[in-house]
Backbone as a ProteinNet text record, in pm:
[ID]
protein_1_A
[PRIMARY]
MNAETYRWARTAAALALLGATLGVAMDWAHAASGTTRYAAPLSIGVAWWTFPLFAGAAVALGLGPVIAERLLGRRDPPPTLGRATTGMGLFVIAYLLSCVLRGVTGAAVLLAIAVAIWLVVDRRPLGAAMALAAGVLGPLAEAAQIAAGLFSHADVAFGGVPAWLPCLYLCASLAVSGVARVLLVRDEPDPSPTVADQKPQHSSAVVPGTQ
[TERTIARY]
6948.6	7087	7113.7	7152.6	7179.7	7316.5	7345.4	7468	7593	7590.6	7706.9	7735.9	7631.9	7648.7	7696.4	7643.5	7683.6	7831.6	7880.9	8021.8	8111.9	8075.7	8157.1	8151.6	8032.9	8019.7	8095.8	8086.9	8158	8309.3	8355.9	8498.9	8547.3	8469.3	8507	8513.7	8417.3	8416.2	8537	8571.2	8686	8815.5	8827.8	8948	8957.1	8843.8	8843.6	8887.5	8839.9	8880.1	9029.2	9078.5	9220.9	9305.3	9260.7	9335.3	9332	9215.6	9201.1	9267.4	9305.2	9370.9	9517.6	9543.3	9681.3	9752.3	9681.8	9743.5	9786	9696.7	9729.5	9836.5	9834.5	9938	10076	10084.9	10213.5	10252	10154.1	10183.7	10231.4	10177	10225.5	10374.1	10415.7	10557.2	10640.4	10587.7	10655.3	10667.9	10559.8	10561.9	10655.4	10651	10733.9	10881.9	10916.2	11055.8	11105.8	11016.2	11055.1	11055.9	11010.2	11004.8	10901	10790	10682.2	10653.9	10627.9	10592.6	10461.6	10359.5	10230.2	10225.2	10154.8	10145	10059.1	9953.8	9864.1	9831.3	9925.3	9901.9	9814.9	9752	9685	9790.4	9746.5	9841	9915.4	9859.2	9924.5	10025.5	10036.7	10140.7	10095.8	9974.2	9923	9805	9773	9661.8	9529.1	9421.5	9290.4	9245.8	9285	9236.8	9308.3	9410.1	9474.7	9382.3	9288.3	9197.1	9107.6	9030.9	8952.8	9040.1	9156.8	9244.5	9296.2	9345.8	9398.7	9287	9168	9054	9020.7	9011.9	8980.9	9091.1	9217.2	9329.6	9329.6	9297.4	9293.5	9184.7	9069.5	8961.6	9004.1	9065.7	9107.6	9218.1	9317.8	9427.4	9380.9	9283	9235.6	9139.9	9041.6	8936.5	8968.9	9060.3	9095.6	9140.2	9237.4	9278.9	9167.8	9080.7	8970.7	8871.4	8842.9	8752.7	8812.4	8943.7	9010.4	9000.2	9015.5	9004.4	8866.2	8761.8	8624.9	8596.5	8648.6	8627.5	8691.1	8796.9	8862.1	8795.6	8687.1	8614.8	8684.8	8768.1	8844.5	8798.7	8815.2	8792.3	8905.6	9022.4	9140.1	9123.8	9171.9	9161.8	9242.6	9189	9260.6	9374.6	9465.8	9568.9	9505.4	9577.6	9529.5	9536.1	9463.2	9466.2	9608.4	9681.3	9818	9908.6	9893.4	9975.7	9937.8	9808.9	9766	9817.1	9813.4	9864.1	10014.8	10086.6	10230.7	10259.7	10180.7	10198.3	10179.2	10076.8	10055.3	10169.8	10221.2	10334.5	10456.7	10482.3	10594	10571.9	10448.1	10416.5	10443.9	10404.9	10431.4	10582.2	10657.9	10803.7	10858.5	10808.2	10853.7	10822.7	10703.4	10663.7	10755.8	10783.7	10869.7	11013.4	11061.1	11196	11206.6	11095.3	11098.6	11113.3	11099.4	11123.3	11271.5	11356	11499.3	11584.8	11534.1	11611.1	11586.9	11687.3	11677.8	11728.1	11681.6	11733.2	11722	11824.7	11824.9	11831.7	11900.9	11908.3	11769.6	11692.5	11556.8	11471.9	11487	11409.6	11442.8	11572.7	11614	11559.2	11565.7	11516.3	11366	11292.9	11146.6	11104.9	11181.7	11151.6	11168	11272.4	11292.6	11176.6	11128	11014.3	10888.3	10871.1	10754.6	10757.2	10874.5	10886.7	10852.4	10897.8	10867.1	10717.1	10649.9	10504.6	10435.1	10479.3	10418.2	10433.4	10550.4	10573.5	10489	10468.5	10392.4	10242.3	10195.5	10052	9988.5	10058.2	9990.4	10041.4	10159.8	10223.5	10148.9	10067.8	9994.8	10047.7	10054.5	10089.4	9993	9864.3	9766.5	9799.1	9835.9	9871.2	9992	10091.7	10210.2	10174.4	10086.5	10047.4	9971.9	9881.4	9806.2	9896.7	9996.1	10091.6	10174.2	10213.9	10289.3	10204.7	10075.5	9986.4	9979.5	9970	9968.2	10100.2	10210.9	10341.3	10360	10277.3	10281.1	10177.2	10053.8	9944.6	9958.2	10004	10017.4	10113.6	10237	10329.3	10280	10210.6	10156.3	10053.5	9968.7	9870.1	9939.7	10044.3	10117.1	10188.6	10241.5	10307.8	10209.5	10084.3	9982	9951	9944.7	9919.2	10036	10157.6	10275	10274.4	10238.8	10232.8	10127.8	10022.7	9917.3	9957.8	10074.9	10124.6	10069.1	10012.9	9952.3	10056.5	10164.3	10270	10396.2	10504	10629.5	10705.3	10793.5	10881.6	11020.3	11089.4	11226.2	11323.6	11296.1	11383.8	11318.7	11370.4	11307.4	11396.7	11337.2	11411.9	11356.7	11225.5	11162.3	11017.5	10971.4	10832.9	10795.9	10894.7	10867.4	10853.9	10870.3	10853.1	10985.7	11001.6	11125.5	11136.9	11257.9	11281	11217.4	11201.5	11146.1	10993.1	10929.3	10782.4	10710.6	10748.4	10679.5	10687.7	10802.7	10818.5	10730.6	10708	10618.5	10475.7	10437.7	10304.2	10292.6	10401.3	10398.5	10364.1	10432	10406.1	10261.5	10213	10076.5	9973.4	9988	9890.7	9886	10001.4	10006.5	9953.6	9989.1	9946.7	9798.4	9751.7	9611.6	9516.3	9554.5	9467.4	9459.6	9566.8	9560.7	9458.4	9455.3	9354.6	9214.9	9199.6	9067.8	9017.6	9105.6	9064.6	9022.8	9092.2	9053.2	8916.1	8895.8	8768.9	8653.1	8677.5	8569.3	8530.8	8627.2	8602.9	8583.8	8609.5	8610.1	8476.5	8363.5	8234	8158.9	8233.6	8171.4	8134	8016.3	7977.7	8075.6	8104.2	8192.3	8119.2	8176.1	8107.1	8105.3	8188.5	8190.2	8062.1	8010.1	7884.1	7895.8	7792.3	7787.8	7734.9	7738.8	7689.1	7542.3	7466.3	7322.9	7296.1	7391	7370.8	7407.1	7485.7	7532.5	7420.9	7412.3	7309	7348.5	7250	7283.4	7335.8	7430.9	7488	7405.9	7359.7	7279.8	7373.3	7366.8	7453.4	7384	7461.6	7406.7	7421.2	7472.3	7492.9	7358.6	7352.9	7229.4	7217.7	7101.3	7076.6	7025.8	7085.5	7039.7	6889.7	6827.5	6685.2	6595.2	6654.2	6567.7	6549.6	6627.3	6614.8	6505
17855.1	17875.4	17791.7	17858.9	17784.3	17717.3	17634.7	17555.2	17642.6	17751.6	17840.3	17904.1	17955.5	18017.4	17914.7	17794.3	17688.1	17655.1	17647	17616.4	17722.6	17849.5	17957.4	17957.4	17935.6	17932.9	17815.2	17699.1	17580.5	17602.1	17661.5	17686.5	17787.4	17893.5	17994.6	17932.5	17846.4	17781.3	17690	17615.2	17525.1	17603.6	17715.7	17797.8	17861	17906.6	17964.6	17862	17739.3	17632	17602.6	17603	17579.4	17687.7	17813.5	17922.1	17917.2	17884.1	17882	17761.7	17661.9	17542.3	17537.1	17507.2	17497.2	17631.8	17738.2	17870.7	17908.4	17889.4	17921.9	17828.2	17701.8	17608	17654	17703.6	17753	17882.2	17964.7	18086	18051.9	17943.2	17896.1	17861.9	17803.3	17772.3	17900.7	18006.7	18136.4	18184.2	18172.2	18217.4	18131.2	18000.6	17909.6	17929	17966.6	17986.2	18126.7	18212.4	18349.6	18440.2	18389.5	18471.3	18581.8	18549.7	18645.3	18650.8	18768.7	18785.3	18864.1	18804.1	18870.5	18947.7	19060.8	19145	19079.5	19008.8	18944.1	18803.9	18711.5	18576.9	18491.7	18391.1	18287.6	18193	18093.1	17996.7	17917.8	17909.9	17836.1	17922	18049.1	18133.2	18228.8	18213.2	18305.3	18382.9	18495.3	18577.3	18518.4	18548.9	18493.5	18538	18659.9	18715.1	18655.9	18571.9	18508.7	18408.4	18350.6	18252.9	18317.3	18423.3	18487.1	18556.2	18608.3	18676	18579.1	18463.9	18367.4	18304.3	18289.9	18239.9	18336.1	18465.5	18564.9	18578.6	18570.2	18581	18466.5	18346.3	18231.6	18247.8	18300.4	18324	18429.3	18537.7	18644.1	18596.9	18526.9	18478.3	18372.7	18291.1	18184.7	18230.8	18310.2	18348.8	18476.1	18559.2	18682.7	18658.6	18568.7	18541.7	18482.1	18402	18343.2	18451.6	18544.5	18655.3	18741.2	18768.7	18846.1	18774.5	18643.9	18562.9	18576	18568	18579	18719.3	18822.5	18959.8	18983.9	18910.1	18920.3	18832	18764.4	18678.9	18549	18502.3	18380.3	18270.5	18147.2	18029.8	17932.2	17965.7	17881.6	17747.8	17640.1	17508.5	17508.2	17445.3	17443	17342.6	17351.7	17247.9	17116.8	17009.2	16882.1	16884.7	16794.3	16786.8	16759.3	16675.4	16644.7	16766.5	16848.4	16969.2	17071	17085	17178.3	17134.6	17004.5	16951.8	16973.9	16953.2	16978	17125.1	17213.6	17356.6	17392.2	17334.1	17360.5	17304.8	17189.1	17132.2	17222.3	17278.8	17371.5	17498.2	17544.5	17661.8	17634.3	17516.7	17480.5	17477.6	17422.1	17419.6	17561.9	17650.7	17790.1	17855.7	17829	17888.5	17840.9	17711.9	17657.4	17707.5	17722.2	17775.2	17919.6	17993.8	18132.6	18141.8	18028.5	18026.7	18032	17993.9	17985.1	18072.1	18103.3	18185.5	18332.8	18413.5	18555.9	18638.3	18761.5	18860	18821.8	18864.4	18843.9	18694.9	18618.1	18473	18410.5	18446.5	18395.8	18439.4	18565.7	18616.2	18540.1	18511.2	18440.7	18298	18229.1	18091.2	18087.4	18175.9	18178.1	18221.6	18309.5	18348.5	18229.4	18150.3	18030.5	17932.3	17918.2	17828.5	17883.3	18015.6	18076.3	18048.1	18058.7	18027.7	17880.8	17792.4	17649.7	17624.9	17692	17675.3	17723.7	17837.3	17891.1	17792.8	17731.3	17635.3	17509.7	17467.4	17345.3	17369.1	17481.8	17502.4	17592.2	17695.1	17801.3	17821.1	17877.8	17906.7	18010.8	18094.9	18198.8	18336.6	18432.1	18568.8	18626	18590.2	18639.3	18590.7	18463.6	18411.2	18481.7	18509.4	18581.7	18723.4	18789.1	18926.1	18932	18836.4	18834.8	18802.1	18716.7	18685.2	18808.7	18885	19007.9	19107.9	19115.5	19204.4	19161.9	19030.3	18979.3	19008.7	19002.5	19029.8	19174.5	19262	19403.1	19430.9	19388.3	19420.9	19347.8	19221.9	19146.4	19210.6	19240.1	19307.6	19445.3	19517.5	19647.2	19629.6	19526.3	19499.4	19461.9	19381.3	19343.7	19464.3	19553.3	19672.5	19759.2	19764	19840.1	19775.8	19643.4	19572.6	19590.3	19589.3	19610.6	19751.5	19849.4	19987.9	20005.1	19921.2	19927.4	19855	19792.9	19725.7	19587.1	19522.5	19390.6	19278.6	19292	19191.5	19252.4	19176	19222.7	19104.9	19134.7	19034.9	19048.6	18935.9	18939.6	18989.2	18954.9	18991.6	19106.8	19226.1	19345.1	19406.7	19434.9	19499.1	19637.6	19648.7	19777.5	19774.5	19886	19895.2	19795.7	19741.9	19644.8	19502.5	19479.4	19344.4	19292	19159.9	19101	19113.7	19099.6	19106	18988.1	18875.1	18755.5	18753.4	18844.7	18837.7	18852	18948	18953.2	18821.9	18754.1	18627.1	18518.3	18523.1	18425.8	18447	18573.8	18601.9	18557.5	18564.7	18509.8	18361.6	18289.1	18145.7	18119.8	18199.1	18179.8	18201	18308.3	18338.1	18227.2	18184.3	18082	17948	17910.2	17780.4	17778	17879	17879.1	17899.7	17983.6	18001.5	17873.9	17794.5	17666.1	17573.5	17569.9	17490.1	17542.5	17674.1	17733.5	17698.2	17701.4	17670.2	17524.6	17434.8	17293.8	17275.4	17336.4	17320.7	17381.4	17495	17567	17505.3	17451.6	17409.5	17259.2	17183.6	17037.6	16981.1	17045.2	16997.6	17108.3	17205.9	17313.4	17262.6	17298	17250.3	17297.6	17212	17248.4	17347.9	17471.5	17570.5	17538.1	17442	17406.6	17332.7	17351.7	17287.9	17137.1	17069.8	16924.2	16883.1	16753.4	16703.2	16737.7	16728.5	16756.8	16903.7	16992.3	17134.7	17181.5	17102.3	17145.8	17133.6	17234.6	17233	17135.6	17064.9	16970.9	17044.3	16985.4	17043.9	16998.9	17096.8	17066.2	17050.4	16936.5	16909.5	16948.1	17002.6	17040	16928.4	16813.5	16701.6	16649.9	16605.4	16555.2	16407.1	16369.2	16231.3	16160.1	16044.5	15971.3	15942.9	15962.5	15930.6	16045.7	16162.9	16275.3	16371.4	16351.9	16444.3	16397.2
9762.5	9719.5	9594.9	9486.5	9364.3	9371.3	9270.2	9273.1	9272.5	9197.6	9190.6	9326	9390.8	9522.8	9624.1	9616	9708.7	9692.9	9567.6	9545	9606.3	9588.7	9643.9	9796.5	9853	9999	10058.2	9994.7	10042.5	10036.4	9927.8	9914	10017.1	10039.1	10138.2	10278	10309.7	10441.8	10458	10352.8	10359.9	10377.1	10306.1	10318.6	10457.3	10510.9	10645.1	10748.5	10733.1	10825	10811.9	10688.6	10665.8	10733.6	10721.4	10782.8	10934.1	10990.1	11136.3	11201.1	11121.6	11177.4	11135.5	11010.1	10962.7	10972.8	10935.5	10941.4	11082.1	11178.8	11317.6	11371.6	11330.2	11373.8	11328	11204.2	11155.8	11226.9	11260	11335.6	11476.5	11532.3	11661.9	11653.4	11540.1	11521.1	11522.5	11462.9	11469	11613.5	11689.3	11828.6	11913.4	11893.4	11972.7	11944.5	11822.1	11785	11817.4	11864.8	11894.8	11774.4	11659.2	11538.1	11551.9	11619	11643.6	11793.5	11844	11985.2	11993	12053.7	12069.3	12200.1	12196.6	12316	12423.2	12380.9	12477.4	12427.5	12439.3	12386	12478	12417.1	12494.2	12550.7	12625	12682.3	12575.9	12454.7	12346.4	12271	12307.2	12249.1	12141.6	12090.1	11988.4	12045.7	11985.1	12031.9	11984.7	12057.3	12021.5	11883.5	11845.3	11717.8	11595.9	11620.7	11506	11436.8	11512.3	11451.2	11344.5	11377.1	11270.7	11166.5	11209.2	11113.3	11007.3	11050	10954.9	10871.4	10929.4	10851.8	10738.9	10771.7	10669.3	10566.3	10612.7	10519.4	10419	10464.9	10374.1	10268.3	10309	10212.4	10110.5	10157.3	10066.2	9971.6	10024.9	9941.7	9842.3	9884	9796.8	9689.3	9729.3	9634.7	9557.5	9609.4	9539.2	9396.2	9373.1	9235.3	9148.4	9207.9	9130.2	9088.9	9179.9	9147.5	9036.9	9045.7	8940.8	8806.5	8809.3	8687.6	8626.2	8710.6	8659.8	8605.6	8673.4	8627.8	8491	8462.5	8332.5	8227.3	8267.9	8174.3	8143.1	8237.3	8214.2	8308.7	8264.6	8348.9	8321.4	8374.6	8351.6	8422.3	8362	8427.4	8557	8661.8	8790	8785.8	8882.6	8892.9	8937.7	8919.9	8972.6	9125.1	9188.1	9333.9	9382.9	9311.5	9350.9	9346.1	9241.7	9230	9337.6	9364.1	9468.4	9605.2	9630.2	9756.9	9769.1	9659.9	9660	9687.7	9626.8	9651.5	9797.4	9860.6	10003.1	10086.5	10047.8	10119.8	10112.7	9996	9980.9	10063.2	10070.4	10152.1	10299.8	10346.9	10486.7	10512.2	10418.1	10432.3	10440.4	10353.4	10354.9	10488.9	10542.7	10670.8	10782.7	10783.8	10889.2	10875.1	10752.9	10732.1	10779.9	10771	10817.4	10969.3	11038.2	11182.8	11216.2	11120.4	11149.6	11057.7	10937.6	10844.4	10871.6	10845.3	10874.1	10756.2	10749.9	10656.5	10510.1	10433.9	10289.4	10255.4	10336.6	10312.6	10316.8	10419.5	10428.9	10311.1	10268.9	10154.8	10027.4	10005.1	9883.7	9880.9	9994.7	10001.3	9979.3	10044.6	10030.6	9891.3	9828.9	9691.1	9597.7	9618.9	9537.1	9554.5	9677	9701.5	9634.5	9637.4	9571.4	9421.4	9359.3	9216.7	9191.9	9280.6	9266.2	9276.4	9370.7	9384.1	9258.1	9204.3	9082.1	8966.5	8954.1	8846.3	8863.6	8986.2	9011.8	9002.7	9056.3	9075.6	8970.3	8925.4	8851.3	8708.8	8696.5	8567.8	8485.2	8547.4	8475.4	8516.1	8422.2	8460.7	8564.6	8554.6	8651	8791.1	8804.7	8935.5	8993.6	8908.1	8954.8	8997.9	8921.5	8955	9087.2	9108.3	9233.9	9351.4	9329.9	9436.1	9472.1	9370.8	9396.7	9475.1	9442	9517.6	9664.1	9686.2	9824.1	9893.6	9818.1	9874.2	9917.4	9865.4	9905.9	10015.3	9992	10084.6	10217.6	10214.3	10338.4	10436.8	10395.7	10487.4	10532.7	10444.7	10486.2	10598.1	10586.1	10690.9	10821.6	10812.2	10933.8	10995	10910.8	10962.4	11041.6	10994.1	11067.2	11201.5	11205.1	11330.3	11428.1	11375	11459.6	11516.5	11432.6	11478.8	11587.9	11582.7	11685.4	11813.1	11813.6	11932.8	11955.7	11850.5	11867.3	11874.1	11799.7	11803.1	11744.4	11745.2	11687.2	11628.1	11533.2	11473.5	11533.9	11549.7	11600.5	11494.3	11369.9	11257.6	11182.4	11197.7	11141.3	11034.5	10917.8	10808.9	10778.2	10766.6	10733	10780.5	10834	10879.1	10986.2	11056.3	11160.6	11111.6	10981.5	10926.2	10872.3	10864.3	10813.3	10661.6	10610.3	10466	10393.5	10463.8	10399.2	10396.4	10469	10480.5	10346.2	10258.8	10128.9	10051.5	10060.2	9987.9	10047.8	10178.6	10241	10193.1	10172.1	10118.6	9972.7	9897.1	9761.2	9765.9	9853.2	9868	9908.9	10004.6	10054.5	9944.2	9868	9762.5	9658.3	9612.4	9507.3	9556	9678.9	9730.6	9764.9	9837	9882.2	9764.9	9667.5	9551.3	9468.7	9468.5	9398.9	9462.2	9595	9665.6	9635.5	9636.6	9610.4	9471.2	9372.7	9235.7	9222.6	9293.2	9290.2	9354.5	9472.5	9543.1	9466	9400.8	9334.5	9201.5	9131.8	8993.7	8979.9	9087	9071.9	9025.6	9065.7	9017.1	8945.1	8892.1	8816.2	8678.3	8627.2	8494.7	8388.9	8292.6	8182.6	8093.1	8074.5	7993.3	7844.9	7800.5	7658.9	7623.3	7502.4	7463.8	7458.3	7503.8	7494.7	7358.6	7333.4	7205.2	7188.4	7298.9	7291.2	7264	7306.1	7286.9	7147.2	7076.4	6946	6843	6756.7	6653.9	6543.9	6488.5	6380.7	6259	6191.7	6072.9	5951.2	5873.2	5753.5	5634.6	5572.1	5457	5329	5235.8	5107	5004.5	5049.8	4956.8	4908.3	4788.2	4729.3	4764.2	4821.5	4854.6	4731.1	4697.2	4575.7	4581.9	4470.4	4458.6	4494.2	4530.3	4566.6	4451	4343.2	4230.7	4138
[MASK]
+++++++++++++++++++++++++++++++++++++++++++++++++++++++++++++++++++++++++++++++++++++++++++++++++++++++++++++++++++++++++++++++++++++++++++++++++++++++++++++++++++++++++++++++++++++++++++++++++++++++++++++++++++

């Protein structure tokens, strides 16, 4: 395994662990508050399949924007560790607020938090575009799971999902991708040429005594 493959595998594993721990813990808060009801929950209130689901979602939300960046031939500098950590903290706050906020009010508050995360962590049009994609695809995936009878939301606006859910996915995409960029790029070689790589410059100046 070369260094590049190792960095991607390590980052994917870290994101999967984050999703299966912090992600499921926040989903437990949804279940405990009655925001989400699972058809066949474990004793802790969430379904067994939430662990692999949240692990996979974290990998997709984190690495998806980075893959898009690479496909566009870009290597944007990552946020600092402090900014990425702040973004995750804001995401956790948004998740917990979704346990008590409902309807348009919840959507407005979570949208404001998503904008704050974007300003702190990303500030790129690409990051905003990928977050918007997550804000569409995430609720669609949940609507399919709801239609299959796997779980339900207490606050329903359309398709079985709450009005604030797309905004929560905006927060998730921006925060988790910020963590992914820090993990992936922190020891990535600088693509800019080093002093040793630069070719010597030949001067046309005449050296005294050579004529």
